[in-house]
Amino acid sequence: MSATIDARYEACLAKRPESLTRLINLFKKDIDLRITQKLQERGYKSFKLGDMVLLVNIDPHGTINNDLARKARISKQAMSKVVKNLEAENYIGTRKHESDNRASIIFLTEKGKEFMINVYEAVDEIHAHFSGIIGEEVFLQLKEILKKLTTGVS
């Protein structure tokens, strides 16, 4: 029995270098590292990349916590913690929802908007880096493929 398991396990290990999950994970980690470095270069030394889950999901007119949690695919409690941290740092503000007294609208402050401008500029630089490696056309194809694969995922 052990020989069969060992053989099957060895077959799995042989697939490891080509594993889509592994490749996507490595690519995501590399992007995260590059974004973090670029933001630190721009003076955002203490910002936690994990907090981006909130900022990238705020609509221009603001968004309620439950919707942010759903979009980010995290619990409402976890999102509330991120809201508290970012509000303390003045990246976001809150105001009462006009029709639902239980909810607050979360919105970007001026500091938050400036930060997001820096994020998008850093992301553009990272895209240029990867386009330089695989070519602009292939990079745009990659983005289109990823859009198709993630359509309906939320």
PDB file of N, CA, C and O in Angstrom, residues 3-67:
ATOM      1  N   ALA A   3       3.845   1.709  -1.146  1.00  0.00           N
ATOM      2  CA  ALA A   3       4.496   1.924  -2.441  1.00  0.00           C
ATOM      3  C   ALA A   3       3.547   2.612  -3.415  1.00  0.00           C
ATOM      4  O   ALA A   3       3.947   3.488  -4.186  1.00  0.00           O
ATOM      5  N   THR A   4       2.267   2.244  -3.357  1.00  0.00           N
ATOM      6  CA  THR A   4       1.266   2.867  -4.228  1.00  0.00           C
ATOM      7  C   THR A   4       1.068   4.334  -3.849  1.00  0.00           C
ATOM      8  O   THR A   4       1.033   5.200  -4.722  1.00  0.00           O
ATOM      9  N   ILE A   5       0.976   4.588  -2.574  1.00  0.00           N
ATOM     10  CA  ILE A   5       0.823   5.974  -2.109  1.00  0.00           C
ATOM     11  C   ILE A   5       2.057   6.787  -2.470  1.00  0.00           C
ATOM     12  O   ILE A   5       1.953   7.915  -2.948  1.00  0.00           O
ATOM     13  N   ASP A   6       3.228   6.209  -2.254  1.00  0.00           N
ATOM     14  CA  ASP A   6       4.465   6.915  -2.587  1.00  0.00           C
ATOM     15  C   ASP A   6       4.538   7.230  -4.081  1.00  0.00           C
ATOM     16  O   ASP A   6       4.932   8.335  -4.470  1.00  0.00           O
ATOM     17  N   ALA A   7       4.138   6.290  -4.908  1.00  0.00           N
ATOM     18  CA  ALA A   7       4.163   6.513  -6.357  1.00  0.00           C
ATOM     19  C   ALA A   7       3.171   7.610  -6.753  1.00  0.00           C
ATOM     20  O   ALA A   7       3.491   8.478  -7.581  1.00  0.00           O
ATOM     21  N   ARG A   8       1.997   7.557  -6.168  1.00  0.00           N
ATOM     22  CA  ARG A   8       0.998   8.596  -6.468  1.00  0.00           C
ATOM     23  C   ARG A   8       1.475   9.965  -5.999  1.00  0.00           C
ATOM     24  O   ARG A   8       1.282  10.975  -6.667  1.00  0.00           O
ATOM     25  N   TYR A   9       2.100   9.972  -4.804  1.00  0.00           N
ATOM     26  CA  TYR A   9       2.625  11.224  -4.266  1.00  0.00           C
ATOM     27  C   TYR A   9       3.739  11.770  -5.157  1.00  0.00           C
ATOM     28  O   TYR A   9       3.779  12.974  -5.449  1.00  0.00           O
ATOM     29  N   GLU A  10       4.630  10.920  -5.616  1.00  0.00           N
ATOM     30  CA  GLU A  10       5.704  11.335  -6.528  1.00  0.00           C
ATOM     31  C   GLU A  10       5.125  11.915  -7.815  1.00  0.00           C
ATOM     32  O   GLU A  10       5.637  12.899  -8.353  1.00  0.00           O
ATOM     33  N   ALA A  11       4.053  11.321  -8.299  1.00  0.00           N
ATOM     34  CA  ALA A  11       3.383  11.842  -9.503  1.00  0.00           C
ATOM     35  C   ALA A  11       2.823  13.239  -9.236  1.00  0.00           C
ATOM     36  O   ALA A  11       2.900  14.126 -10.095  1.00  0.00           O
ATOM     37  N   CYS A  12       2.286  13.436  -8.057  1.00  0.00           N
ATOM     38  CA  CYS A  12       1.794  14.773  -7.685  1.00  0.00           C
ATOM     39  C   CYS A  12       2.939  15.778  -7.624  1.00  0.00           C
ATOM     40  O   CYS A  12       2.813  16.905  -8.112  1.00  0.00           O
ATOM     41  N   LEU A  13       4.038  15.378  -7.027  1.00  0.00           N
ATOM     42  CA  LEU A  13       5.193  16.269  -6.920  1.00  0.00           C
ATOM     43  C   LEU A  13       5.734  16.650  -8.290  1.00  0.00           C
ATOM     44  O   LEU A  13       6.198  17.779  -8.485  1.00  0.00           O
ATOM     45  N   ALA A  14       5.664  15.738  -9.233  1.00  0.00           N
ATOM     46  CA  ALA A  14       6.152  16.024 -10.589  1.00  0.00           C
ATOM     47  C   ALA A  14       5.312  17.119 -11.245  1.00  0.00           C
ATOM     48  O   ALA A  14       5.813  17.859 -12.099  1.00  0.00           O
ATOM     49  N   LYS A  15       4.062  17.235 -10.839  1.00  0.00           N
ATOM     50  CA  LYS A  15       3.168  18.254 -11.400  1.00  0.00           C
ATOM     51  C   LYS A  15       3.381  19.630 -10.763  1.00  0.00           C
ATOM     52  O   LYS A  15       2.931  20.635 -11.299  1.00  0.00           O
ATOM     53  N   ARG A  16       4.021  19.669  -9.618  1.00  0.00           N
ATOM     54  CA  ARG A  16       4.138  20.902  -8.835  1.00  0.00           C
ATOM     55  C   ARG A  16       4.649  22.104  -9.631  1.00  0.00           C
ATOM     56  O   ARG A  16       4.046  23.180  -9.557  1.00  0.00           O
ATOM     57  N   PRO A  17       5.729  21.978 -10.409  1.00  0.00           N
ATOM     58  CA  PRO A  17       6.231  23.174 -11.117  1.00  0.00           C
ATOM     59  C   PRO A  17       5.226  23.772 -12.101  1.00  0.00           C
ATOM     60  O   PRO A  17       5.287  24.957 -12.396  1.00  0.00           O
ATOM     61  N   GLU A  18       4.289  22.966 -12.610  1.00  0.00           N
ATOM     62  CA  GLU A  18       3.314  23.433 -13.593  1.00  0.00           C
ATOM     63  C   GLU A  18       1.935  23.691 -12.979  1.00  0.00           C
ATOM     64  O   GLU A  18       0.987  24.008 -13.699  1.00  0.00           O
ATOM     65  N   SER A  19       1.814  23.573 -11.676  1.00  0.00           N
ATOM     66  CA  SER A  19       0.520  23.735 -11.009  1.00  0.00           C
ATOM     67  C   SER A  19      -0.002  25.157 -11.182  1.00  0.00           C
ATOM     68  O   SER A  19       0.657  26.134 -10.797  1.00  0.00           O
ATOM     69  N   LEU A  20      -1.186  25.274 -11.745  1.00  0.00           N
ATOM     70  CA  LEU A  20      -1.798  26.588 -11.949  1.00  0.00           C
ATOM     71  C   LEU A  20      -1.986  27.305 -10.613  1.00  0.00           C
ATOM     72  O   LEU A  20      -1.705  28.499 -10.498  1.00  0.00           O
ATOM     73  N   THR A  21      -2.430  26.579  -9.619  1.00  0.00           N
ATOM     74  CA  THR A  21      -2.625  27.172  -8.289  1.00  0.00           C
ATOM     75  C   THR A  21      -1.318  27.736  -7.759  1.00  0.00           C
ATOM     76  O   THR A  21      -1.274  28.850  -7.243  1.00  0.00           O
ATOM     77  N   ARG A  22      -0.255  26.977  -7.886  1.00  0.00           N
ATOM     78  CA  ARG A  22       1.062  27.424  -7.415  1.00  0.00           C
ATOM     79  C   ARG A  22       1.538  28.637  -8.201  1.00  0.00           C
ATOM     80  O   ARG A  22       2.035  29.614  -7.633  1.00  0.00           O
ATOM     81  N   LEU A  23       1.385  28.596  -9.524  1.00  0.00           N
ATOM     82  CA  LEU A  23       1.843  29.707 -10.362  1.00  0.00           C
ATOM     83  C   LEU A  23       1.077  30.992 -10.054  1.00  0.00           C
ATOM     84  O   LEU A  23       1.668  32.071  -9.958  1.00  0.00           O
ATOM     85  N   ILE A  24      -0.235  30.875  -9.902  1.00  0.00           N
ATOM     86  CA  ILE A  24      -1.034  32.058  -9.576  1.00  0.00           C
ATOM     87  C   ILE A  24      -0.653  32.589  -8.204  1.00  0.00           C
ATOM     88  O   ILE A  24      -0.526  33.804  -8.009  1.00  0.00           O
ATOM     89  N   ASN A  25      -0.447  31.702  -7.259  1.00  0.00           N
ATOM     90  CA  ASN A  25      -0.050  32.118  -5.920  1.00  0.00           C
ATOM     91  C   ASN A  25       1.295  32.841  -5.936  1.00  0.00           C
ATOM     92  O   ASN A  25       1.453  33.895  -5.306  1.00  0.00           O
ATOM     93  N   LEU A  26       2.267  32.305  -6.665  1.00  0.00           N
ATOM     94  CA  LEU A  26       3.577  32.960  -6.768  1.00  0.00           C
ATOM     95  C   LEU A  26       3.467  34.331  -7.421  1.00  0.00           C
ATOM     96  O   LEU A  26       4.088  35.308  -6.980  1.00  0.00           O
ATOM     97  N   PHE A  27       2.669  34.406  -8.486  1.00  0.00           N
ATOM     98  CA  PHE A  27       2.462  35.667  -9.192  1.00  0.00           C
ATOM     99  C   PHE A  27       1.802  36.695  -8.268  1.00  0.00           C
ATOM    100  O   PHE A  27       2.233  37.846  -8.193  1.00  0.00           O
ATOM    101  N   LYS A  28       0.785  36.268  -7.519  1.00  0.00           N
ATOM    102  CA  LYS A  28       0.082  37.167  -6.584  1.00  0.00           C
ATOM    103  C   LYS A  28       1.038  37.660  -5.501  1.00  0.00           C
ATOM    104  O   LYS A  28       1.056  38.846  -5.165  1.00  0.00           O
ATOM    105  N   LYS A  29       1.843  36.764  -4.965  1.00  0.00           N
ATOM    106  CA  LYS A  29       2.798  37.171  -3.925  1.00  0.00           C
ATOM    107  C   LYS A  29       3.814  38.166  -4.474  1.00  0.00           C
ATOM    108  O   LYS A  29       4.179  39.121  -3.792  1.00  0.00           O
ATOM    109  N   ASP A  30       4.265  37.949  -5.701  1.00  0.00           N
ATOM    110  CA  ASP A  30       5.216  38.866  -6.318  1.00  0.00           C
ATOM    111  C   ASP A  30       4.573  40.242  -6.518  1.00  0.00           C
ATOM    112  O   ASP A  30       5.194  41.269  -6.219  1.00  0.00           O
ATOM    113  N   ILE A  31       3.344  40.271  -6.995  1.00  0.00           N
ATOM    114  CA  ILE A  31       2.640  41.544  -7.182  1.00  0.00           C
ATOM    115  C   ILE A  31       2.476  42.246  -5.837  1.00  0.00           C
ATOM    116  O   ILE A  31       2.722  43.451  -5.722  1.00  0.00           O
ATOM    117  N   ASP A  32       2.062  41.507  -4.809  1.00  0.00           N
ATOM    118  CA  ASP A  32       1.894  42.094  -3.476  1.00  0.00           C
ATOM    119  C   ASP A  32       3.200  42.705  -2.975  1.00  0.00           C
ATOM    120  O   ASP A  32       3.216  43.817  -2.434  1.00  0.00           O
ATOM    121  N   LEU A  33       4.295  41.987  -3.154  1.00  0.00           N
ATOM    122  CA  LEU A  33       5.609  42.490  -2.719  1.00  0.00           C
ATOM    123  C   LEU A  33       5.961  43.769  -3.474  1.00  0.00           C
ATOM    124  O   LEU A  33       6.415  44.755  -2.877  1.00  0.00           O
ATOM    125  N   ARG A  34       5.740  43.772  -4.785  1.00  0.00           N
ATOM    126  CA  ARG A  34       6.060  44.956  -5.593  1.00  0.00           C
ATOM    127  C   ARG A  34       5.190  46.152  -5.203  1.00  0.00           C
ATOM    128  O   ARG A  34       5.676  47.277  -5.110  1.00  0.00           O
ATOM    129  N   ILE A  35       3.903  45.915  -4.962  1.00  0.00           N
ATOM    130  CA  ILE A  35       3.011  47.010  -4.543  1.00  0.00           C
ATOM    131  C   ILE A  35       3.480  47.559  -3.199  1.00  0.00           C
ATOM    132  O   ILE A  35       3.574  48.778  -3.016  1.00  0.00           O
ATOM    133  N   THR A  36       3.771  46.663  -2.278  1.00  0.00           N
ATOM    134  CA  THR A  36       4.230  47.093  -0.948  1.00  0.00           C
ATOM    135  C   THR A  36       5.492  47.945  -1.067  1.00  0.00           C
ATOM    136  O   THR A  36       5.592  49.012  -0.448  1.00  0.00           O
ATOM    137  N   GLN A  37       6.464  47.487  -1.862  1.00  0.00           N
ATOM    138  CA  GLN A  37       7.705  48.243  -2.027  1.00  0.00           C
ATOM    139  C   GLN A  37       7.431  49.621  -2.628  1.00  0.00           C
ATOM    140  O   GLN A  37       7.976  50.632  -2.168  1.00  0.00           O
ATOM    141  N   LYS A  38       6.594  49.677  -3.645  1.00  0.00           N
ATOM    142  CA  LYS A  38       6.311  50.951  -4.308  1.00  0.00           C
ATOM    143  C   LYS A  38       5.564  51.904  -3.377  1.00  0.00           C
ATOM    144  O   LYS A  38       5.809  53.114  -3.399  1.00  0.00           O
ATOM    145  N   LEU A  39       4.657  51.374  -2.568  1.00  0.00           N
ATOM    146  CA  LEU A  39       3.948  52.236  -1.625  1.00  0.00           C
ATOM    147  C   LEU A  39       4.888  52.742  -0.535  1.00  0.00           C
ATOM    148  O   LEU A  39       4.795  53.899  -0.117  1.00  0.00           O
ATOM    149  N   GLN A  40       5.794  51.896  -0.084  1.00  0.00           N
ATOM    150  CA  GLN A  40       6.771  52.337   0.905  1.00  0.00           C
ATOM    151  C   GLN A  40       7.672  53.424   0.329  1.00  0.00           C
ATOM    152  O   GLN A  40       7.990  54.394   1.015  1.00  0.00           O
ATOM    153  N   GLU A  41       8.061  53.273  -0.942  1.00  0.00           N
ATOM    154  CA  GLU A  41       8.859  54.304  -1.604  1.00  0.00           C
ATOM    155  C   GLU A  41       8.106  55.627  -1.677  1.00  0.00           C
ATOM    156  O   GLU A  41       8.715  56.693  -1.699  1.00  0.00           O
ATOM    157  N   ARG A  42       6.786  55.568  -1.721  1.00  0.00           N
ATOM    158  CA  ARG A  42       5.950  56.772  -1.796  1.00  0.00           C
ATOM    159  C   ARG A  42       5.603  57.314  -0.406  1.00  0.00           C
ATOM    160  O   ARG A  42       4.808  58.227  -0.278  1.00  0.00           O
ATOM    161  N   GLY A  43       6.159  56.693   0.635  1.00  0.00           N
ATOM    162  CA  GLY A  43       5.969  57.211   1.980  1.00  0.00           C
ATOM    163  C   GLY A  43       4.937  56.483   2.820  1.00  0.00           C
ATOM    164  O   GLY A  43       4.709  56.837   3.968  1.00  0.00           O
ATOM    165  N   TYR A  44       4.310  55.455   2.297  1.00  0.00           N
ATOM    166  CA  TYR A  44       3.313  54.699   3.056  1.00  0.00           C
ATOM    167  C   TYR A  44       4.009  53.524   3.741  1.00  0.00           C
ATOM    168  O   TYR A  44       3.898  52.381   3.327  1.00  0.00           O
ATOM    169  N   LYS A  45       4.720  53.846   4.810  1.00  0.00           N
ATOM    170  CA  LYS A  45       5.573  52.854   5.466  1.00  0.00           C
ATOM    171  C   LYS A  45       4.784  51.856   6.311  1.00  0.00           C
ATOM    172  O   LYS A  45       5.175  50.707   6.435  1.00  0.00           O
ATOM    173  N   SER A  46       3.678  52.282   6.897  1.00  0.00           N
ATOM    174  CA  SER A  46       2.972  51.403   7.839  1.00  0.00           C
ATOM    175  C   SER A  46       1.679  50.812   7.275  1.00  0.00           C
ATOM    176  O   SER A  46       0.966  50.119   7.987  1.00  0.00           O
ATOM    177  N   PHE A  47       1.383  51.067   6.018  1.00  0.00           N
ATOM    178  CA  PHE A  47       0.140  50.557   5.454  1.00  0.00           C
ATOM    179  C   PHE A  47       0.207  49.049   5.295  1.00  0.00           C
ATOM    180  O   PHE A  47       1.205  48.504   4.841  1.00  0.00           O
ATOM    181  N   LYS A  48      -0.887  48.372   5.683  1.00  0.00           N
ATOM    182  CA  LYS A  48      -0.964  46.913   5.553  1.00  0.00           C
ATOM    183  C   LYS A  48      -1.672  46.569   4.253  1.00  0.00           C
ATOM    184  O   LYS A  48      -2.813  46.987   4.032  1.00  0.00           O
ATOM    185  N   LEU A  49      -1.020  45.796   3.415  1.00  0.00           N
ATOM    186  CA  LEU A  49      -1.594  45.427   2.121  1.00  0.00           C
ATOM    187  C   LEU A  49      -2.926  44.697   2.283  1.00  0.00           C
ATOM    188  O   LEU A  49      -3.820  44.826   1.445  1.00  0.00           O
ATOM    189  N   GLY A  50      -3.094  43.979   3.370  1.00  0.00           N
ATOM    190  CA  GLY A  50      -4.356  43.281   3.635  1.00  0.00           C
ATOM    191  C   GLY A  50      -5.531  44.229   3.741  1.00  0.00           C
ATOM    192  O   GLY A  50      -6.682  43.832   3.515  1.00  0.00           O
ATOM    193  N   ASP A  51      -5.284  45.492   4.072  1.00  0.00           N
ATOM    194  CA  ASP A  51      -6.359  46.475   4.182  1.00  0.00           C
ATOM    195  C   ASP A  51      -6.869  46.931   2.816  1.00  0.00           C
ATOM    196  O   ASP A  51      -7.921  47.581   2.721  1.00  0.00           O
ATOM    197  N   MET A  52      -6.148  46.570   1.759  1.00  0.00           N
ATOM    198  CA  MET A  52      -6.598  46.937   0.404  1.00  0.00           C
ATOM    199  C   MET A  52      -7.936  46.296   0.080  1.00  0.00           C
ATOM    200  O   MET A  52      -8.685  46.810  -0.740  1.00  0.00           O
ATOM    201  N   VAL A  53      -8.247  45.192   0.752  1.00  0.00           N
ATOM    202  CA  VAL A  53      -9.495  44.485   0.511  1.00  0.00           C
ATOM    203  C   VAL A  53     -10.697  45.421   0.702  1.00  0.00           C
ATOM    204  O   VAL A  53     -11.715  45.287   0.035  1.00  0.00           O
ATOM    205  N   LEU A  54     -10.559  46.383   1.581  1.00  0.00           N
ATOM    206  CA  LEU A  54     -11.624  47.360   1.795  1.00  0.00           C
ATOM    207  C   LEU A  54     -11.539  48.469   0.754  1.00  0.00           C
ATOM    208  O   LEU A  54     -12.516  48.763   0.074  1.00  0.00           O
ATOM    209  N   LEU A  55     -10.397  49.070   0.619  1.00  0.00           N
ATOM    210  CA  LEU A  55     -10.259  50.268  -0.210  1.00  0.00           C
ATOM    211  C   LEU A  55     -10.629  50.036  -1.670  1.00  0.00           C
ATOM    212  O   LEU A  55     -11.255  50.890  -2.299  1.00  0.00           O
ATOM    213  N   VAL A  56     -10.257  48.892  -2.220  1.00  0.00           N
ATOM    214  CA  VAL A  56     -10.530  48.641  -3.634  1.00  0.00           C
ATOM    215  C   VAL A  56     -11.992  48.339  -3.904  1.00  0.00           C
ATOM    216  O   VAL A  56     -12.417  48.314  -5.063  1.00  0.00           O
ATOM    217  N   ASN A  57     -12.780  48.145  -2.858  1.00  0.00           N
ATOM    218  CA  ASN A  57     -14.189  47.811  -3.027  1.00  0.00           C
ATOM    219  C   ASN A  57     -15.142  48.943  -2.671  1.00  0.00           C
ATOM    220  O   ASN A  57     -16.358  48.771  -2.743  1.00  0.00           O
ATOM    221  N   ILE A  58     -14.613  50.099  -2.289  1.00  0.00           N
ATOM    222  CA  ILE A  58     -15.472  51.236  -1.958  1.00  0.00           C
ATOM    223  C   ILE A  58     -15.931  51.904  -3.247  1.00  0.00           C
ATOM    224  O   ILE A  58     -15.119  52.284  -4.085  1.00  0.00           O
ATOM    225  N   ASP A  59     -17.242  52.042  -3.376  1.00  0.00           N
ATOM    226  CA  ASP A  59     -17.809  52.768  -4.513  1.00  0.00           C
ATOM    227  C   ASP A  59     -17.564  54.260  -4.324  1.00  0.00           C
ATOM    228  O   ASP A  59     -17.409  54.732  -3.184  1.00  0.00           O
ATOM    229  N   PRO A  60     -17.553  55.028  -5.409  1.00  0.00           N
ATOM    230  CA  PRO A  60     -17.304  56.474  -5.294  1.00  0.00           C
ATOM    231  C   PRO A  60     -18.275  57.194  -4.337  1.00  0.00           C
ATOM    232  O   PRO A  60     -17.878  58.132  -3.650  1.00  0.00           O
ATOM    233  N   HIS A  61     -19.517  56.737  -4.263  1.00  0.00           N
ATOM    234  CA  HIS A  61     -20.507  57.361  -3.378  1.00  0.00           C
ATOM    235  C   HIS A  61     -20.507  56.742  -1.982  1.00  0.00           C
ATOM    236  O   HIS A  61     -21.261  57.166  -1.115  1.00  0.00           O
ATOM    237  N   GLY A  62     -19.670  55.724  -1.765  1.00  0.00           N
ATOM    238  CA  GLY A  62     -19.594  55.055  -0.476  1.00  0.00           C
ATOM    239  C   GLY A  62     -20.274  53.699  -0.527  1.00  0.00           C
ATOM    240  O   GLY A  62     -21.062  53.409  -1.427  1.00  0.00           O
ATOM    241  N   THR A  63     -19.953  52.858   0.449  1.00  0.00           N
ATOM    242  CA  THR A  63     -20.452  51.496   0.482  1.00  0.00           C
ATOM    243  C   THR A  63     -20.667  51.083   1.928  1.00  0.00           C
ATOM    244  O   THR A  63     -19.898  51.482   2.805  1.00  0.00           O
ATOM    245  N   ILE A  64     -21.699  50.292   2.176  1.00  0.00           N
ATOM    246  CA  ILE A  64     -21.927  49.817   3.544  1.00  0.00           C
ATOM    247  C   ILE A  64     -21.018  48.631   3.847  1.00  0.00           C
ATOM    248  O   ILE A  64     -20.555  47.934   2.945  1.00  0.00           O
ATOM    249  N   ASN A  65     -20.780  48.403   5.133  1.00  0.00           N
ATOM    250  CA  ASN A  65     -19.870  47.356   5.594  1.00  0.00           C
ATOM    251  C   ASN A  65     -20.252  45.984   5.042  1.00  0.00           C
ATOM    252  O   ASN A  65     -19.388  45.235   4.585  1.00  0.00           O
ATOM    253  N   ASN A  66     -21.532  45.628   5.093  1.00  0.00           N
ATOM    254  CA  ASN A  66     -21.959  44.304   4.630  1.00  0.00           C
ATOM    255  C   ASN A  66     -21.618  44.089   3.162  1.00  0.00           C
ATOM    256  O   ASN A  66     -21.200  42.998   2.762  1.00  0.00           O
ATOM    257  N   ASP A  67     -21.804  45.127   2.352  1.00  0.00           N
ATOM    258  CA  ASP A  67     -21.479  45.015   0.926  1.00  0.00           C
ATOM    259  C   ASP A  67     -19.972  44.899   0.712  1.00  0.00           C
ATOM    260  O   ASP A  67     -19.522  44.144  -0.149  1.00  0.00           O
TER     261      ASP A  67
END
